[in-house]
Amino acid sequence: MFFMSIPLSFLESSANTLLGFLKDTPVFLVMAFFIVWVSCWLPIVAILAITLNWQIHKSLQPEQKIPLLVSLYLLVPLILWGFQWLKLGSFPDYGLVGKVSIFGSLFLGFGLGVFSLAMVFFGQICAGWCYLEKSHVKLIPSNLLTISLVALFVGGIEELVFRGFLLTKLEQNYSIWLAAIISSSIFAVLHLVWEQKETLPQLPGLWLMGMVLVLARLADGNNLGIAWGLHTGWVWAIATIDTAELITYTDKVSAWVTGINKKPLAGLTGIICILATGGALSLIK
């Protein structure tokens, strides 16, 4: 028993030293998070790839992408719960507070996100750059629940990771805006995991979107409610438009204006939408 106590005490001491190191060096904790996240996901990817008959060299179809995305994102709360158990951070630290007020912030952000995109497409329709497929509006109800749940889930997890955990930890070493620049850059680049060709033109817009979502967290008293709602609103609106094929472009102006590959974030109007939203958020105190 004496000899067994030596390695056990050594392991306990080493574990405490490692935890202390991670607490004192947030950058390494961030790296540890992403390593654990990917390591836990890869076995699931292997199983899903076989089940879904996914070939890596081919683009993902929606029915293939959703299970992969959901499996990846479901791991986030589990990992962060583990970090909380190890006293490496908590959900309130990341802006996810268990208060009723978060629902008000969530609805405010959602409304702002949907309204901002509605104004973009309304302006484009008035300018004759696109038109609404009125006969397709009837397709919205059949997909409404699914799109709403996915948008709420994706928006919540991405905000928890990038404007919650990542921004909070980086802010311990850097100024808030340097932390925002770094977290927004990681946020933008990681979208390349899903689609490279369509995502590349969107990288500047995704980065700017990340910066505005940081502003949303600050406007909400460092909570994630408005940012979560805003992100959800944007995802919900775009997914609804794409799924029901509500918008048809007339090609009267360059795709650089309306959005390359029909992606608003890859066009001037989408960038203006993000900037205008940032301006609106700056008025919220």
Short mmCIF file of C-alpha atoms in Angstrom, two decimals:
data_model
loop_
_atom_site.label_atom_id
_atom_site.label_comp_id
_atom_site.label_asym_id
_atom_site.label_seq_id
_atom_site.Cartn_x
_atom_site.Cartn_y
_atom_site.Cartn_z
CA MET A 1 0.00 0.00 0.00
CA PHE A 2 2.89 2.33 0.75
CA PHE A 3 4.32 1.88 -2.73
CA MET A 4 0.88 2.37 -4.28
CA SER A 5 0.42 5.68 -2.43
CA ILE A 6 3.49 7.19 -4.10
CA PRO A 7 2.25 7.10 -7.71
CA LEU A 8 -1.29 8.04 -6.64
CA SER A 9 -0.06 11.09 -4.75
CA PHE A 10 2.21 11.93 -7.67
CA LEU A 11 -0.72 11.73 -10.11
CA GLU A 12 -2.87 13.87 -7.84
CA SER A 13 -0.10 16.46 -7.51
CA SER A 14 0.47 16.46 -11.28
CA ALA A 15 -3.26 16.90 -11.96
CA ASN A 16 -3.46 19.83 -9.55
CA THR A 17 -0.39 21.40 -11.15
CA LEU A 18 -1.92 21.02 -14.62
CA LEU A 19 -5.24 22.53 -13.51
CA GLY A 20 -3.41 25.42 -11.88
CA PHE A 21 -1.43 25.98 -15.08
CA LEU A 22 -4.59 26.02 -17.20
CA LYS A 23 -6.25 28.50 -14.83
CA ASP A 24 -3.26 30.83 -15.00
CA THR A 25 -2.81 30.54 -18.79
CA PRO A 26 -6.20 30.97 -20.47
CA VAL A 27 -4.71 30.63 -23.97
CA PHE A 28 -3.67 27.06 -23.22
CA LEU A 29 -7.10 26.38 -21.74
CA VAL A 30 -8.64 27.56 -25.02
CA MET A 31 -6.31 25.24 -26.93
CA ALA A 32 -7.21 22.37 -24.59
CA PHE A 33 -10.91 23.01 -25.19
CA PHE A 34 -10.61 22.77 -28.98
CA ILE A 35 -8.35 19.70 -28.76
CA VAL A 36 -10.83 17.90 -26.47
CA TRP A 37 -13.75 19.03 -28.65
CA VAL A 38 -12.26 17.69 -31.88
CA SER A 39 -10.91 14.52 -30.24
CA CYS A 40 -14.35 13.64 -28.87
CA TRP A 41 -16.03 14.40 -32.19
CA LEU A 42 -13.77 12.43 -34.55
CA PRO A 43 -15.03 8.96 -33.50
CA ILE A 44 -18.59 10.20 -33.97
CA VAL A 45 -17.68 11.55 -37.41
CA ALA A 46 -16.29 8.16 -38.40
CA ILE A 47 -19.53 6.43 -37.41
CA LEU A 48 -21.73 9.05 -39.10
CA ALA A 49 -19.61 9.04 -42.26
CA ILE A 50 -20.30 5.32 -42.68
CA THR A 51 -23.96 5.64 -41.74
CA LEU A 52 -24.61 8.64 -44.00
CA ASN A 53 -22.40 7.38 -46.82
CA TRP A 54 -20.41 10.61 -46.70
CA GLN A 55 -17.43 10.88 -49.05
CA ILE A 56 -14.93 13.45 -47.78
CA HIS A 57 -14.01 14.72 -51.25
CA LYS A 58 -17.64 15.60 -51.99
CA SER A 59 -19.70 18.52 -50.68
CA LEU A 60 -21.99 17.82 -47.77
CA GLN A 61 -25.69 17.54 -48.46
CA PRO A 62 -28.11 19.10 -45.90
CA GLU A 63 -29.23 15.66 -44.68
CA GLN A 64 -25.55 14.82 -44.04
CA LYS A 65 -24.48 18.17 -42.58
CA ILE A 66 -27.18 18.46 -39.91
CA PRO A 67 -26.30 15.20 -38.03
CA LEU A 68 -22.60 16.12 -38.15
CA LEU A 69 -23.27 19.65 -36.91
CA VAL A 70 -25.66 18.53 -34.16
CA SER A 71 -23.25 15.87 -32.91
CA LEU A 72 -20.40 18.41 -32.83
CA TYR A 73 -22.41 21.08 -31.04
CA LEU A 74 -23.96 18.71 -28.48
CA LEU A 75 -20.46 18.07 -27.14
CA VAL A 76 -19.95 21.73 -26.18
CA PRO A 77 -22.15 21.84 -23.04
CA LEU A 78 -20.70 18.52 -21.88
CA ILE A 79 -17.11 19.75 -22.20
CA LEU A 80 -17.87 23.08 -20.53
CA TRP A 81 -19.69 21.25 -17.72
CA GLY A 82 -16.51 19.25 -17.28
CA PHE A 83 -14.49 22.45 -17.14
CA GLN A 84 -16.91 23.83 -14.56
CA TRP A 85 -16.54 20.67 -12.46
CA LEU A 86 -12.77 21.17 -12.62
CA LYS A 87 -13.30 24.81 -11.56
CA LEU A 88 -11.87 26.14 -14.81
CA GLY A 89 -14.84 28.40 -15.47
CA SER A 90 -18.62 28.49 -15.29
CA PHE A 91 -21.57 29.21 -17.56
CA PRO A 92 -22.38 32.53 -15.81
CA ASP A 93 -18.75 33.56 -16.44
CA TYR A 94 -19.42 33.06 -20.15
CA GLY A 95 -22.58 35.17 -20.09
CA LEU A 96 -25.14 32.35 -19.96
CA VAL A 97 -27.11 33.32 -16.88
CA GLY A 98 -30.09 31.46 -15.46
CA LYS A 99 -32.40 34.47 -15.23
CA VAL A 100 -35.80 35.17 -16.76
CA SER A 101 -34.39 38.41 -18.21
CA ILE A 102 -32.35 36.40 -20.71
CA PHE A 103 -35.56 35.57 -22.58
CA GLY A 104 -36.34 39.24 -23.05
CA SER A 105 -32.84 39.80 -24.42
CA LEU A 106 -33.20 36.73 -26.62
CA PHE A 107 -36.42 38.01 -28.20
CA LEU A 108 -34.95 41.49 -28.62
CA GLY A 109 -31.93 40.11 -30.46
CA PHE A 110 -34.08 37.79 -32.58
CA GLY A 111 -36.34 40.63 -33.61
CA LEU A 112 -33.38 42.84 -34.49
CA GLY A 113 -31.77 40.08 -36.57
CA VAL A 114 -34.92 39.29 -38.56
CA PHE A 115 -35.80 42.98 -39.02
CA SER A 116 -32.30 43.88 -40.27
CA LEU A 117 -32.35 41.16 -42.95
CA ALA A 118 -35.95 41.97 -43.89
CA MET A 119 -34.87 45.56 -44.56
CA VAL A 120 -31.98 44.35 -46.72
CA PHE A 121 -34.21 42.22 -48.94
CA PHE A 122 -36.98 44.84 -48.99
CA GLY A 123 -34.46 47.37 -50.27
CA GLN A 124 -33.16 44.96 -52.92
CA ILE A 125 -36.71 44.16 -54.07
CA CYS A 126 -37.52 47.88 -54.35
CA ALA A 127 -34.31 48.39 -56.35
CA GLY A 128 -35.26 45.56 -58.71
CA TRP A 129 -32.23 43.45 -57.78
CA CYS A 130 -34.41 40.51 -56.72
CA TYR A 131 -38.05 39.61 -56.29
CA LEU A 132 -40.15 37.63 -53.86
CA GLU A 133 -41.54 34.28 -54.99
CA LYS A 134 -44.99 34.85 -53.48
CA SER A 135 -46.20 31.36 -54.39
CA HIS A 136 -43.45 29.89 -52.19
CA VAL A 137 -44.58 31.68 -49.01
CA LYS A 138 -46.97 28.78 -48.34
CA LEU A 139 -43.93 26.49 -47.94
CA ILE A 140 -42.77 28.29 -44.80
CA PRO A 141 -45.11 26.67 -42.20
CA SER A 142 -44.07 23.11 -43.06
CA ASN A 143 -40.42 23.84 -42.15
CA LEU A 144 -40.98 26.49 -39.50
CA LEU A 145 -40.53 24.33 -36.38
CA THR A 146 -37.43 22.51 -37.65
CA ILE A 147 -35.71 25.69 -38.83
CA SER A 148 -36.58 27.51 -35.59
CA LEU A 149 -35.14 24.74 -33.40
CA VAL A 150 -31.97 24.41 -35.48
CA ALA A 151 -31.45 28.19 -35.54
CA LEU A 152 -31.95 28.47 -31.78
CA PHE A 153 -29.57 25.56 -31.15
CA VAL A 154 -26.84 26.70 -33.57
CA GLY A 155 -27.06 30.32 -32.43
CA GLY A 156 -26.90 29.34 -28.77
CA ILE A 157 -23.94 26.96 -29.06
CA GLU A 158 -21.88 29.25 -31.30
CA GLU A 159 -22.45 32.17 -28.95
CA LEU A 160 -21.57 30.04 -25.92
CA VAL A 161 -18.30 29.00 -27.58
CA PHE A 162 -17.14 32.17 -29.35
CA ARG A 163 -18.68 35.12 -27.50
CA GLY A 164 -18.91 33.17 -24.24
CA PHE A 165 -16.05 30.81 -23.41
CA LEU A 166 -13.49 31.97 -25.99
CA LEU A 167 -13.97 35.72 -25.58
CA THR A 168 -14.03 35.47 -21.77
CA LYS A 169 -10.81 33.47 -21.59
CA LEU A 170 -8.94 35.62 -24.12
CA GLU A 171 -10.02 38.74 -22.26
CA GLN A 172 -8.04 37.52 -19.25
CA ASN A 173 -4.83 38.03 -21.25
CA TYR A 174 -5.77 40.72 -23.76
CA SER A 175 -7.89 43.84 -24.05
CA ILE A 176 -11.56 43.31 -24.87
CA TRP A 177 -11.19 44.42 -28.49
CA LEU A 178 -8.06 42.37 -29.17
CA ALA A 179 -9.86 39.38 -27.66
CA ALA A 180 -12.84 40.22 -29.91
CA ILE A 181 -10.63 40.36 -33.02
CA ILE A 182 -9.02 37.00 -32.23
CA SER A 183 -12.28 35.23 -31.31
CA SER A 184 -14.05 36.65 -34.38
CA SER A 185 -11.19 35.50 -36.63
CA ILE A 186 -11.40 31.96 -35.22
CA PHE A 187 -15.19 32.08 -35.58
CA ALA A 188 -14.91 33.02 -39.26
CA VAL A 189 -12.15 30.57 -40.20
CA LEU A 190 -13.81 27.58 -38.52
CA HIS A 191 -16.80 27.96 -40.85
CA LEU A 192 -14.51 26.60 -43.57
CA VAL A 193 -14.95 23.17 -41.96
CA TRP A 194 -18.36 22.83 -43.63
CA GLU A 195 -18.02 24.53 -47.01
CA GLN A 196 -14.78 25.94 -48.41
CA LYS A 197 -15.83 27.31 -51.82
CA GLU A 198 -18.96 29.10 -50.61
CA THR A 199 -17.46 30.20 -47.29
CA LEU A 200 -14.27 31.89 -48.56
CA PRO A 201 -16.06 34.98 -49.95
CA GLN A 202 -17.98 35.23 -46.67
CA LEU A 203 -14.92 35.33 -44.38
CA PRO A 204 -14.78 39.16 -44.05
CA GLY A 205 -18.53 39.23 -43.39
CA LEU A 206 -18.30 36.41 -40.86
CA TRP A 207 -15.49 38.21 -39.05
CA LEU A 208 -17.50 41.43 -38.95
CA MET A 209 -20.53 39.45 -37.77
CA GLY A 210 -18.43 38.09 -34.90
CA MET A 211 -17.37 41.62 -33.91
CA VAL A 212 -20.98 42.85 -33.90
CA LEU A 213 -22.01 39.87 -31.77
CA VAL A 214 -19.31 40.86 -29.27
CA LEU A 215 -20.91 44.31 -29.24
CA ALA A 216 -24.26 42.59 -28.60
CA ARG A 217 -22.83 40.87 -25.52
CA LEU A 218 -21.46 44.15 -24.20
CA ALA A 219 -24.80 45.88 -24.86
CA ASP A 220 -26.49 43.17 -22.78
CA GLY A 221 -24.37 43.77 -19.70
CA ASN A 222 -21.88 41.03 -20.67
CA ASN A 223 -24.66 38.44 -20.99
CA LEU A 224 -25.32 36.35 -24.11
CA GLY A 225 -29.06 36.93 -24.47
CA ILE A 226 -29.05 39.58 -27.21
CA ALA A 227 -26.14 37.98 -29.07
CA TRP A 228 -27.85 34.58 -28.97
CA GLY A 229 -31.13 36.05 -30.22
CA LEU A 230 -29.44 38.10 -32.94
CA HIS A 231 -27.46 35.11 -34.20
CA THR A 232 -30.60 32.96 -34.11
CA GLY A 233 -32.58 35.59 -36.01
CA TRP A 234 -30.02 35.78 -38.80
CA VAL A 235 -29.74 31.99 -39.11
CA TRP A 236 -33.53 31.59 -39.00
CA ALA A 237 -34.19 34.24 -41.65
CA ILE A 238 -31.54 32.97 -44.10
CA ALA A 239 -32.51 29.31 -43.61
CA THR A 240 -36.20 30.15 -44.16
CA ILE A 241 -35.43 32.09 -47.34
CA ASP A 242 -33.15 29.36 -48.70
CA THR A 243 -35.40 26.42 -47.78
CA ALA A 244 -38.56 27.94 -49.28
CA GLU A 245 -36.58 29.55 -52.14
CA LEU A 246 -38.35 32.84 -51.43
CA ILE A 247 -35.90 35.10 -53.26
CA THR A 248 -34.89 35.07 -56.93
CA TYR A 249 -32.15 37.42 -58.07
CA THR A 250 -32.49 39.38 -61.33
CA ASP A 251 -28.71 39.73 -61.85
CA LYS A 252 -29.12 43.44 -62.59
CA VAL A 253 -26.17 44.19 -60.32
CA SER A 254 -22.95 42.39 -59.51
CA ALA A 255 -23.00 39.47 -57.07
CA TRP A 256 -20.51 41.50 -55.03
CA VAL A 257 -23.45 43.75 -54.18
CA THR A 258 -26.18 41.20 -53.42
CA GLY A 259 -23.91 38.36 -52.29
CA ILE A 260 -21.68 35.85 -54.06
CA ASN A 261 -23.34 32.42 -54.34
CA LYS A 262 -26.52 34.10 -53.02
CA LYS A 263 -24.94 34.49 -49.58
CA PRO A 264 -25.69 37.93 -48.06
CA LEU A 265 -22.48 37.96 -46.00
CA ALA A 266 -20.51 37.73 -49.27
CA GLY A 267 -22.00 40.96 -50.60
CA LEU A 268 -22.07 44.68 -49.92
CA THR A 269 -25.72 44.69 -48.80
CA GLY A 270 -24.99 42.02 -46.19
CA ILE A 271 -22.02 43.99 -44.86
CA ILE A 272 -24.18 47.11 -44.61
CA CYS A 273 -26.78 45.05 -42.71
CA ILE A 274 -24.16 43.94 -40.17
CA LEU A 275 -22.80 47.47 -39.76
CA ALA A 276 -26.29 48.93 -39.33
CA THR A 277 -27.05 46.30 -36.69
CA GLY A 278 -23.84 47.24 -34.89
CA GLY A 279 -24.95 50.87 -34.96
CA ALA A 280 -28.31 49.93 -33.45
CA LEU A 281 -26.60 47.90 -30.72
CA SER A 282 -24.41 50.84 -29.79
CA LEU A 283 -27.60 52.69 -28.80
CA ILE A 284 -28.62 49.94 -26.34
CA LYS A 285 -27.35 50.54 -22.86
#
